[in-house]
XYZ file of C-alpha atoms in Angstrom:
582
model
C 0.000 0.000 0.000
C 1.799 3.492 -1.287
C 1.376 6.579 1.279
C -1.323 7.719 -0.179
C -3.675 4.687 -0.319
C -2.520 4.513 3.265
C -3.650 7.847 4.085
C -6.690 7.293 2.373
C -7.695 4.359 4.362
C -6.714 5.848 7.858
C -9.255 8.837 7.276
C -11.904 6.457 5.898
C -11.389 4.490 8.939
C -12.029 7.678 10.990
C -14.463 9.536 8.656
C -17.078 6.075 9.735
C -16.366 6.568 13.323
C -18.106 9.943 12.289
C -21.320 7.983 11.049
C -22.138 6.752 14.764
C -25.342 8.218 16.459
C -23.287 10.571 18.868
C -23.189 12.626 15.778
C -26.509 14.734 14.214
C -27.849 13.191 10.933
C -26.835 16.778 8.792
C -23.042 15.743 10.001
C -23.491 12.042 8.960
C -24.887 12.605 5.604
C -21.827 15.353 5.298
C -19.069 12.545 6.337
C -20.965 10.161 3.577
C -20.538 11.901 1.000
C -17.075 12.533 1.362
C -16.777 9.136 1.881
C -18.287 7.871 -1.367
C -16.651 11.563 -3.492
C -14.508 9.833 -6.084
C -11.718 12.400 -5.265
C -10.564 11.974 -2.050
C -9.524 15.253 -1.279
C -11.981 17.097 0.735
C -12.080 13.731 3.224
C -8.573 13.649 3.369
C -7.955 17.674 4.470
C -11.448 17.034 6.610
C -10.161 14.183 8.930
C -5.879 13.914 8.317
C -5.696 15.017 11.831
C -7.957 16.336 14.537
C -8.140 20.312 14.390
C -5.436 21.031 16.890
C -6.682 23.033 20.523
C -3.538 25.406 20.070
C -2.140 28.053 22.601
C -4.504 30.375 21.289
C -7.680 27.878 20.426
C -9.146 26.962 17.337
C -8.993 27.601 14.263
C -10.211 26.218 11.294
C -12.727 25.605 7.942
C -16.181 24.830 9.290
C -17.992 21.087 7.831
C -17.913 17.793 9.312
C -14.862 16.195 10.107
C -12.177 15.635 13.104
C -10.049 19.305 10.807
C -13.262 21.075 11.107
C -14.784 23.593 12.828
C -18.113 22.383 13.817
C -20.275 21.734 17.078
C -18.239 18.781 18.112
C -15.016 20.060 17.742
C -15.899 22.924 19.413
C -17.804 20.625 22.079
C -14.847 18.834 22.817
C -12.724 21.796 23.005
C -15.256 23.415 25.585
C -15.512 20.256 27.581
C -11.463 20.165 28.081
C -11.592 23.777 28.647
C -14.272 23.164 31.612
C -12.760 20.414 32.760
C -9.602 21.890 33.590
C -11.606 25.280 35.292
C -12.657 22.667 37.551
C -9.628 21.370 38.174
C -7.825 24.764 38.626
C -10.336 26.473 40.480
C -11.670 23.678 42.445
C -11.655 25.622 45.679
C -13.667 28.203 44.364
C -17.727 28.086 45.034
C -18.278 29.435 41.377
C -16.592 29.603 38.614
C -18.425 31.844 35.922
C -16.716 32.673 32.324
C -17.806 35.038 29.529
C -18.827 33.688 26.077
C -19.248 36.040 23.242
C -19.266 35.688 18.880
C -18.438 37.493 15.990
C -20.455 37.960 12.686
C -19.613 34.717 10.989
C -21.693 32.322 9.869
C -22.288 29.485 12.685
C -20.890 31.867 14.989
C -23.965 32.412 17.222
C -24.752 28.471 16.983
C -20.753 28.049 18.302
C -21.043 30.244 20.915
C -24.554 28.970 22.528
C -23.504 25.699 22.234
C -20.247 26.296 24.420
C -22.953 27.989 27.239
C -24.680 24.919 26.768
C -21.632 22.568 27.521
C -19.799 25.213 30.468
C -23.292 25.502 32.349
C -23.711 21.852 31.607
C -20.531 21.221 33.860
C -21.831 23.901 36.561
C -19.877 26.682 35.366
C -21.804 30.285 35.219
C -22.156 31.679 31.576
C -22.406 35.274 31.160
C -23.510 35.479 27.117
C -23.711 38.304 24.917
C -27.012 38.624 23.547
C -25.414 39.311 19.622
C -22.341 39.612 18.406
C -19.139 42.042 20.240
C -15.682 42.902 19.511
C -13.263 40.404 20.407
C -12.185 43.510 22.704
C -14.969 43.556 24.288
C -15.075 40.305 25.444
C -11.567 40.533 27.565
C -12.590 43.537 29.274
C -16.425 41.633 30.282
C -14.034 38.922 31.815
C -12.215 41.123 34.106
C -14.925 43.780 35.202
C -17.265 40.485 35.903
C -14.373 38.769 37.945
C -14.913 36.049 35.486
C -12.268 32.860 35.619
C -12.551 32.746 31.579
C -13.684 33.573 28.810
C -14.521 31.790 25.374
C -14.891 34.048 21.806
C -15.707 32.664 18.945
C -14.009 34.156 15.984
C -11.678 33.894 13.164
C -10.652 37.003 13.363
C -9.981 38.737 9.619
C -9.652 34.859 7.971
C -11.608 34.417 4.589
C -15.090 33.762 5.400
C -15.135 29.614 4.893
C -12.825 29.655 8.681
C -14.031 30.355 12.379
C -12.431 30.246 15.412
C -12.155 29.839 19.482
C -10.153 31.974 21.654
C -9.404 30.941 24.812
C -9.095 33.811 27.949
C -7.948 33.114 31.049
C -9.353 35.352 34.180
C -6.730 38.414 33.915
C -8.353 39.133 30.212
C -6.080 38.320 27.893
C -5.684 35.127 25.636
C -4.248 32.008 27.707
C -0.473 31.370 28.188
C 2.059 28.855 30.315
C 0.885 27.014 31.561
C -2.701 27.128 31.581
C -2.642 26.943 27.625
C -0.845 23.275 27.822
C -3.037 22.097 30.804
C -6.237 23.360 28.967
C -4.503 21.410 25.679
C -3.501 18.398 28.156
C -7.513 18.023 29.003
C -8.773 18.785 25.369
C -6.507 15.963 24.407
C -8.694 13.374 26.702
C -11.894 14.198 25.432
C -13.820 12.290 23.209
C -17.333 13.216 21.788
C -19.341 10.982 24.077
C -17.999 12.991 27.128
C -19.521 15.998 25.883
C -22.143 17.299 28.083
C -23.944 19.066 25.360
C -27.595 19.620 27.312
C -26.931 23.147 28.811
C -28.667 24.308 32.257
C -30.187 27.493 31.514
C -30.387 28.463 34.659
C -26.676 28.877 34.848
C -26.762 31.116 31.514
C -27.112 34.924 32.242
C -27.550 37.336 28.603
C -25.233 40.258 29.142
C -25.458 43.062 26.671
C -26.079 47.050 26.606
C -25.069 47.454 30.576
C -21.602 46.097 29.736
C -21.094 48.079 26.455
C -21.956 51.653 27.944
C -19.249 50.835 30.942
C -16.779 49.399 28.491
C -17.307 52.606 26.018
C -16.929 55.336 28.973
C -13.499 53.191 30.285
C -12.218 53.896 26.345
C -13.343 57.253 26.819
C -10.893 57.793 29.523
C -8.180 57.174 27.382
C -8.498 60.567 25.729
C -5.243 62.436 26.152
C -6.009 66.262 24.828
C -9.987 66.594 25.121
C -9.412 69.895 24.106
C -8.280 69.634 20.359
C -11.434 67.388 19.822
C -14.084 70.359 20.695
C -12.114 72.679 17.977
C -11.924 69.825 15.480
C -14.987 68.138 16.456
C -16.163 68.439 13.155
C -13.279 66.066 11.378
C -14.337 64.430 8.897
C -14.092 60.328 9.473
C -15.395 57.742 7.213
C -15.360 54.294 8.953
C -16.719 50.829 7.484
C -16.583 47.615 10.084
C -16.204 45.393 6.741
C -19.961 43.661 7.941
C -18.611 42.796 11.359
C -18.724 43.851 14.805
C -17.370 47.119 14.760
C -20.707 48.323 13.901
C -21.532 47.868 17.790
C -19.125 50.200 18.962
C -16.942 51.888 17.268
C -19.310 54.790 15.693
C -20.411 54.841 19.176
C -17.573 55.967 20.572
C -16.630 58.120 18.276
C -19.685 60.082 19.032
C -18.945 59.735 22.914
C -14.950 61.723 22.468
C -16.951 64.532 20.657
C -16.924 63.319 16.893
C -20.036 64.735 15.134
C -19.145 64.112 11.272
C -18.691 60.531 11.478
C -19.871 58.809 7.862
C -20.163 55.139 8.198
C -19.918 52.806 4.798
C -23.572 51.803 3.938
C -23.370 48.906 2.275
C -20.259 47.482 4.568
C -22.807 48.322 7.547
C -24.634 45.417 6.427
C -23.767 42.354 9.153
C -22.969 39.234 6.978
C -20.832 36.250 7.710
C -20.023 35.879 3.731
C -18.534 39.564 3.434
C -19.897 40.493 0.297
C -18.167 43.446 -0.677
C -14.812 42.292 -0.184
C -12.422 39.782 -1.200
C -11.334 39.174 1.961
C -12.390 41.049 4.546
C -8.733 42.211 6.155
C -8.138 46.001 6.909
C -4.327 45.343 5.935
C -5.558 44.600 2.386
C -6.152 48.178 0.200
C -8.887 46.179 -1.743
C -11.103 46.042 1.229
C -10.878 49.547 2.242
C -12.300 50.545 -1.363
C -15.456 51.339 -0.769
C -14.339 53.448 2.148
C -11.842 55.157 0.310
C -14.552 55.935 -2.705
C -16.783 57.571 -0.028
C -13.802 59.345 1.529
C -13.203 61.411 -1.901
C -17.248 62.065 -2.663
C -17.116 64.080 1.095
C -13.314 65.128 1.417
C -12.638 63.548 4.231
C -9.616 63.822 6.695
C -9.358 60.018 7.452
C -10.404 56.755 6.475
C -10.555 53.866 9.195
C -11.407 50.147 8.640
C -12.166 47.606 11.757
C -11.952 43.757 10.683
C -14.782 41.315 11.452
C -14.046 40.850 15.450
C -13.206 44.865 15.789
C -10.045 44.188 16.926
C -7.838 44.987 13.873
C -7.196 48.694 12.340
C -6.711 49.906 8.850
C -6.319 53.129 7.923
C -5.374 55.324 4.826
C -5.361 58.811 4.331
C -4.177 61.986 2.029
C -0.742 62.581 1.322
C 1.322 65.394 0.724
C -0.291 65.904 -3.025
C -3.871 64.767 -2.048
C -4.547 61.225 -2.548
C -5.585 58.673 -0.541
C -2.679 56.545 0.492
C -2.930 53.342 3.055
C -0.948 53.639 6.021
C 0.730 49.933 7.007
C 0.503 48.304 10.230
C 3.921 49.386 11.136
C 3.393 53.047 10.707
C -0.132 52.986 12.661
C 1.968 51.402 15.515
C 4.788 54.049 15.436
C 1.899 56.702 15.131
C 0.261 55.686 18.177
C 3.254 55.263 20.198
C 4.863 58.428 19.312
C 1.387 60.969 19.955
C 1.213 58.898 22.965
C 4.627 59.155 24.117
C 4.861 62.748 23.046
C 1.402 64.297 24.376
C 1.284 62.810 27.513
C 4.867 64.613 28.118
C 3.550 67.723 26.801
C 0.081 67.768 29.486
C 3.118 66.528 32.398
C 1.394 63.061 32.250
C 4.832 60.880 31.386
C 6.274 59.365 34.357
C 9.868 57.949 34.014
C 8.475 54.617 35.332
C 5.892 54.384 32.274
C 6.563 51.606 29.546
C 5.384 50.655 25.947
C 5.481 47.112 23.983
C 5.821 46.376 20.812
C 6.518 42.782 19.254
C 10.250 41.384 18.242
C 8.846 42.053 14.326
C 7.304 44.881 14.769
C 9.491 48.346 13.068
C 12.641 49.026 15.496
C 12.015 52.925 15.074
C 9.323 52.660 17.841
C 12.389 51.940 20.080
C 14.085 55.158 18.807
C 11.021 57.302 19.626
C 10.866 55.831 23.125
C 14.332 55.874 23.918
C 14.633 60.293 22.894
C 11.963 60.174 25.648
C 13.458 58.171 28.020
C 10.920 55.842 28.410
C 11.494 51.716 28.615
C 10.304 49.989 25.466
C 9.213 45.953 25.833
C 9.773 43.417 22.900
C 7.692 40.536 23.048
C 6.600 37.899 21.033
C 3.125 37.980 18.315
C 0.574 38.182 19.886
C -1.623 40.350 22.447
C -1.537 37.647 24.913
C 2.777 38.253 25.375
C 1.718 42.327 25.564
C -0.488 41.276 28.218
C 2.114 39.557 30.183
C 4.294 42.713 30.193
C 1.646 44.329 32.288
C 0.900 41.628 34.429
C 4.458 41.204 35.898
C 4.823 45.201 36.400
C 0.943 45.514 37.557
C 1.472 47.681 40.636
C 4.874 48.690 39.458
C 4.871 50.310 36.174
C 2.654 51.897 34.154
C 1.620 50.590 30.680
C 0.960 53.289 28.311
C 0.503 51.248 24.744
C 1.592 48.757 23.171
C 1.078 46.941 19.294
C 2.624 45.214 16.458
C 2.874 45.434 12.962
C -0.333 43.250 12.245
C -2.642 46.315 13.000
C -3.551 45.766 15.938
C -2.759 48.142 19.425
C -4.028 48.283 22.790
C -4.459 51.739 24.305
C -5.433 50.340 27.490
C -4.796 48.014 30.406
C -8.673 47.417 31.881
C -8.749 45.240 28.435
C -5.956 43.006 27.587
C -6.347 41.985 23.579
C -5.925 44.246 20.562
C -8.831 47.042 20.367
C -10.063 48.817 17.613
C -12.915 50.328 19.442
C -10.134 52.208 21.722
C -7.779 52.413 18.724
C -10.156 54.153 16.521
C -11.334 56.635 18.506
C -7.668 57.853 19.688
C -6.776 57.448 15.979
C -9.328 60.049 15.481
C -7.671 61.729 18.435
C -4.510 61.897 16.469
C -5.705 63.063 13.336
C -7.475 65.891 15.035
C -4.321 67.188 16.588
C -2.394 67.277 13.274
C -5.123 69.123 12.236
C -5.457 71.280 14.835
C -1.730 72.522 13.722
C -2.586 71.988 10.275
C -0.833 68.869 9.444
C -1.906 65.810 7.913
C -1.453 62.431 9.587
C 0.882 61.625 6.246
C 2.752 64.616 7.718
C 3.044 63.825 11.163
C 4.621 60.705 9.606
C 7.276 62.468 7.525
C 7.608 64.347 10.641
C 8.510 60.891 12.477
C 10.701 59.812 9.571
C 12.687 63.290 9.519
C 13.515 62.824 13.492
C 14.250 59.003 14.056
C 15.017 57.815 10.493
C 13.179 56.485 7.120
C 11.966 53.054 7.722
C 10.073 51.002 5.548
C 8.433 47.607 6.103
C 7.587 44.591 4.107
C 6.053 41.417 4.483
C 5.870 38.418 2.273
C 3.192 35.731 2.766
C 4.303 32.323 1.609
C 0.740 30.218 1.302
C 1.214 26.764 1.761
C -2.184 25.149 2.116
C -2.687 21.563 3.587
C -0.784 18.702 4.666
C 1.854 18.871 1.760
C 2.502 22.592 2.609
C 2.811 22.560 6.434
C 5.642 19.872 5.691
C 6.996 22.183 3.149
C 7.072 24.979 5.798
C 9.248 22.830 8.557
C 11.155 22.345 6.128
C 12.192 25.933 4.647
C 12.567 26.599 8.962
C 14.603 23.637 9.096
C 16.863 24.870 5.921
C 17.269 28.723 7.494
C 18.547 27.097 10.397
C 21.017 24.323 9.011
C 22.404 26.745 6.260
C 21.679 30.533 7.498
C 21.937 33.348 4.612
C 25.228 35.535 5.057
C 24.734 38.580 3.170
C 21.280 39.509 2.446
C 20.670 41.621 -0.638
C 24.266 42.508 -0.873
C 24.579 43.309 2.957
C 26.408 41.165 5.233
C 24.411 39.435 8.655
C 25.965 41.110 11.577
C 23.501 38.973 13.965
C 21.359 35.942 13.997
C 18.548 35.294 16.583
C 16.864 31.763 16.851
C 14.102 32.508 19.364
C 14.056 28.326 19.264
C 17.280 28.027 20.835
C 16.747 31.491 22.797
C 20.402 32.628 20.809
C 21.712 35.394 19.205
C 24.824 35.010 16.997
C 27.244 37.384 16.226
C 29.366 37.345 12.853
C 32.333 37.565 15.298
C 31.532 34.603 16.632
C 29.846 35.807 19.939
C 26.996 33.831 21.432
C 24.493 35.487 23.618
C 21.268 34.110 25.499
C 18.218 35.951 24.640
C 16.015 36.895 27.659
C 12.431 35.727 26.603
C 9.854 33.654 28.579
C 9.372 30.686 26.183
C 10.533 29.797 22.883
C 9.275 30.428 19.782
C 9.668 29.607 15.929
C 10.578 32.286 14.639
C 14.601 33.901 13.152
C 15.904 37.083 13.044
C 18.641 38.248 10.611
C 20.199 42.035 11.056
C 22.419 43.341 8.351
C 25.206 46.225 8.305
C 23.158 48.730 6.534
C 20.365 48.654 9.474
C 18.223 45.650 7.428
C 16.258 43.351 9.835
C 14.350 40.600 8.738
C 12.065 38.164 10.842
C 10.638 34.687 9.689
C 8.123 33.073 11.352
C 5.349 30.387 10.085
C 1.796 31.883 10.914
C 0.288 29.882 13.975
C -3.388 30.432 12.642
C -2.975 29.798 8.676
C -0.996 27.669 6.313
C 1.384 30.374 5.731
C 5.353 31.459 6.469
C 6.089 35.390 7.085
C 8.750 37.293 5.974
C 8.911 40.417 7.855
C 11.404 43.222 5.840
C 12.507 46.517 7.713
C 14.582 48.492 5.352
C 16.971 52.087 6.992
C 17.759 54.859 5.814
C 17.830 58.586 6.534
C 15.929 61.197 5.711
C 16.616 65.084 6.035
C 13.183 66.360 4.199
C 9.276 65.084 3.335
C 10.431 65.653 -0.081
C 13.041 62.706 -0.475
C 9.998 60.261 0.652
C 9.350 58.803 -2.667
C 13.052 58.283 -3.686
C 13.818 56.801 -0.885
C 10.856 54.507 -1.234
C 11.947 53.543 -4.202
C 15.245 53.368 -3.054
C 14.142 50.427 -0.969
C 11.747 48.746 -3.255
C 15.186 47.725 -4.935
C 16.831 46.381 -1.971
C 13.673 44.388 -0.961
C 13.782 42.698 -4.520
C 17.316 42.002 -3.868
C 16.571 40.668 -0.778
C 13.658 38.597 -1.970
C 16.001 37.043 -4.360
C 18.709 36.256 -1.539
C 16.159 34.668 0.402
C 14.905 32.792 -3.032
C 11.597 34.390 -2.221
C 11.304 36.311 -5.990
């Protein structure tokens, strides 16, 4: 029997297990008629392997099968999860958790199923009655005292995926070593220990009360009040891209002082199939088109985007000759961080024991901006939950001030500990009404940035490799890097190599040093002589590998912008082709 005939027969084998009674008669049909397709595809991506309970959750297509997203998976995963609450908390009369959705399709069905199975096991629900920002969801978990919290979500993923994120009691998305004990007890579960019959009594709805609170914390965050009531009039276009920013994020808009706030009509539509977009991903230009056609009918000053769970930003706006331009993930970060960092010193609000975080791949000039103001920056690794860690171990001590990565996502705040667009937005808005206020652009505030602390420009490659053939593929180019590392990059030599596996960084001169981070982590760093750094890392929620480009130089007037962007579009093709990435 070759591999594949073998492969073949192992998922028929556990597609039939599928056809038992446990499961609903919809599912069995499903599993049939993969079972009797002629290609053999679909059954063998549906049950190669069970959908993994990762350090963040689930992820995953929904249809039947053991690589699916679907009630059982998500039953199983909810049982694990309750079963180790008990076992971590057994001391504790109740244990309650917060369950909330996105817009997706199945997404409501998801998340009143896990009530069902967490009240089922004795554990209090508090549900949203519809669907919240992810945000949103991590701050109801901490102002209810709540052990946990489940959202179900796949975040900005094409619309065929959902998702479960697992919170832990502090807020923010599990770590070490809850997230291996939750995986441990996920691991033991089979369907028949579900406890899928819910006990209603133990479900509470939750819904407006929690959203006013949540929007007046976010209001708090406002830094110059002031420059709002001149330029409360700014004109802000913002779509949700049919997801749950529609909840909140006009809404709080309108609470800072924003009166001219134009929202996308037809992207104001809730849908779970996203209609107007190809994908529906602030980082991509194409679904920020609508938004951006809108933005010229009304001449507006800014154009903001919120992905399907609200916790994502993407923004564009005018440049220095009047058209609309996007504005990465990078730059959004380093925005943020510098008003921040420079406005609270302006009102006497920056204290020398303040700190900000930003993520190993995220652009290094955020470092520069912090360190002119004498205020510690953090590097941590992807991912809100390692942000959320920095605050934990100086809660009391320090205070957190912002913190983001290159992905588009920041966190403004610490009474909610996941990326927020609802807070992001609205102090985006703040921004953009204080370059006004001085007449300035946010494209010029940027130059501004560049001018001071250096032209940087950021790139990132996406290297799809779907299914079982590409996630071997991808070990395999990590395995390469590592074995046979690249010595020059683009024509510049490597000064340094990190492994964040081995927790090393190599010098060229032969120096080893031990890198100070909690865990370990796929990912390597390369910096060149002429400033280059480049991170790769495989994605851990899509068959992909990242290649993160930050290209230096400097930069003496607004005016040299475009050369040296074009400057650097030639060193990332050389570095592409280095990398064999062209």
């Amino acid at each position: 029997m070759d591999n594949n005939s073998e492969l073949i027969a192992q998922c028929e084998a556990k597609a039939k297990q599928w056809l038992s009674p446990a499961f609903d008669e919809e599912t069995r049909k499903d599993v049939q008629q993969k079972l009797e397709a002629a290609d053999k595809t679909d059954l063998i991506e549906s049950f190669y392997k069970d959908l993994e309970f990762g350090t963040g959750g689930l992820r995953g297509i929904m249809g039947a099968g053991s690589n699916r997203m679907n009630i059982y998976t998500v039953g199983m995963a909810t049982q694990g999860f309750a079963n180790y609450l008990k076992l971590n908390f057994k001391d504790r009369e109740t244990i309650s958790v917060v369950v909330c959705h996105d817009c997706r399709n199945n997404s409501r069905k998801f998340a009143e199923t896990v009530a069902d199975i967490f009240s089922a096991n004795g554990i209090k629900v508090f549900l949203f009655d519809d669907m919240r920002p992810t945000p949103e969801c991590s701050f109801a978990i901490r102002h209810l005292g709540c052990q946990a919290g489940v959202n179900i979500t796949a975040s900005h993923n094409p619309k065929e995926y959902n998702g479960y994120k697992a919170y832990w009691e502090d807020g923010a998305q599990v770590l070490s070593p809850h997230d291996v004990g939750i995986i441990a007890e996920v691991n033991k579960v089979t369907v028949d220990d579900v406890k899928f019959t819910g006990n209603k009594e133990l479900i509470e709805i939750i819904g407006e009360e929690i959203d006013k609170i949540y929007l007046e914390q976010i209001h708090t965050l406002s830094i110059d009040p002031e420059v709002i009531k001149r330029q409360h009039d700014l004109k802000i276009v913002y779509t949700p891209l049919h997801g749950t920013g529609m909840m909140s994020i006009p809404q709080s808009l309108k609470l800072w002082g924003f009166e001219n706030v134009h929202c996308v009509e037809e992207q104001m539509v809730r849908s779970g199939d996203f209609p107007t977009v190809k994908s529906p991903n602030p980082e991509n230009g194409e679904a920020l088109s609508f938004a951006i056609r809108d933005a010229k009918k009304l001449d507006a000053d800014i154009v903001m985007a919120s992905d399907p769970d609200a916790d994502r930003v993407g923004m564009a706006c005018k440049n220095d000759k009047g058209e609309w331009v996007l504005i990465n993930g990078n730059q959004t970060c380093l925005l943020f961080l510098y008003y921040i960092i420079t406005n609270r010193k302006a009102k006497g609000l920056l204290s020398p024991t303040d700190f900000i975080v930003k993520t190993i791949v995220t652009t290094e000039l955020i470092k520069k901006v912090a360190d002119k103001a004498g205020i510690e920056m953090r590097d941590c690794y992807t991912g809100f939950k390692w942000i959320a860690r920095e605050i934990r171990i100086s809660e009391g001590k320090q205070k957190y001030i912002g913190g983001g990565e290159e992905s588009y996502g920041f966190m403004a705040q610490d009474f909610v500990r996941d990326k927020d667009a609802v807070s992001a937005m609205s102090l985006l808005a703040e921004i953009c009404a204080w370059a006004k206020d001085q007449g300035k652009t946010l494209y010029d505030v940027l130059m501004d940035i560049y001018i001071e602390y250096g032209f940087s420009r950021e790139f990132t490659i996406n290297v799809v490799r779907p299914g079982k053939t590409g996630a071997d593929e991808i070990k395999q180019m990590m395995t390469n890097f590592r074995n046979d590392p690249p010595k020059e990059l683009g024509g510049s030599k490597v000064i340094l190599r990190k492994d964040f596996q081995s927790l090393e960084a190599l010098h060229s001169d032969g120096r080893v040093e031990k890198l100070d981070m909690p865990d370990t982590s796929n990912v390597l760093q390369w910096f060149c002589e002429d400033g280059t750094k480049i991170s790769v890392r495989p994605s851990g929620t899509e068959p992909k590998i990242k290649f993160y480009l930050e290209v230096k130089d400097t930069m003496a007037a607004a005016s040299e912008y475009e050369s040296l962007y074009e400057k650097s579009s030639v060193r990332i093709e050389a570095i592409k082709k280095s990398l064999n990435l062209d």
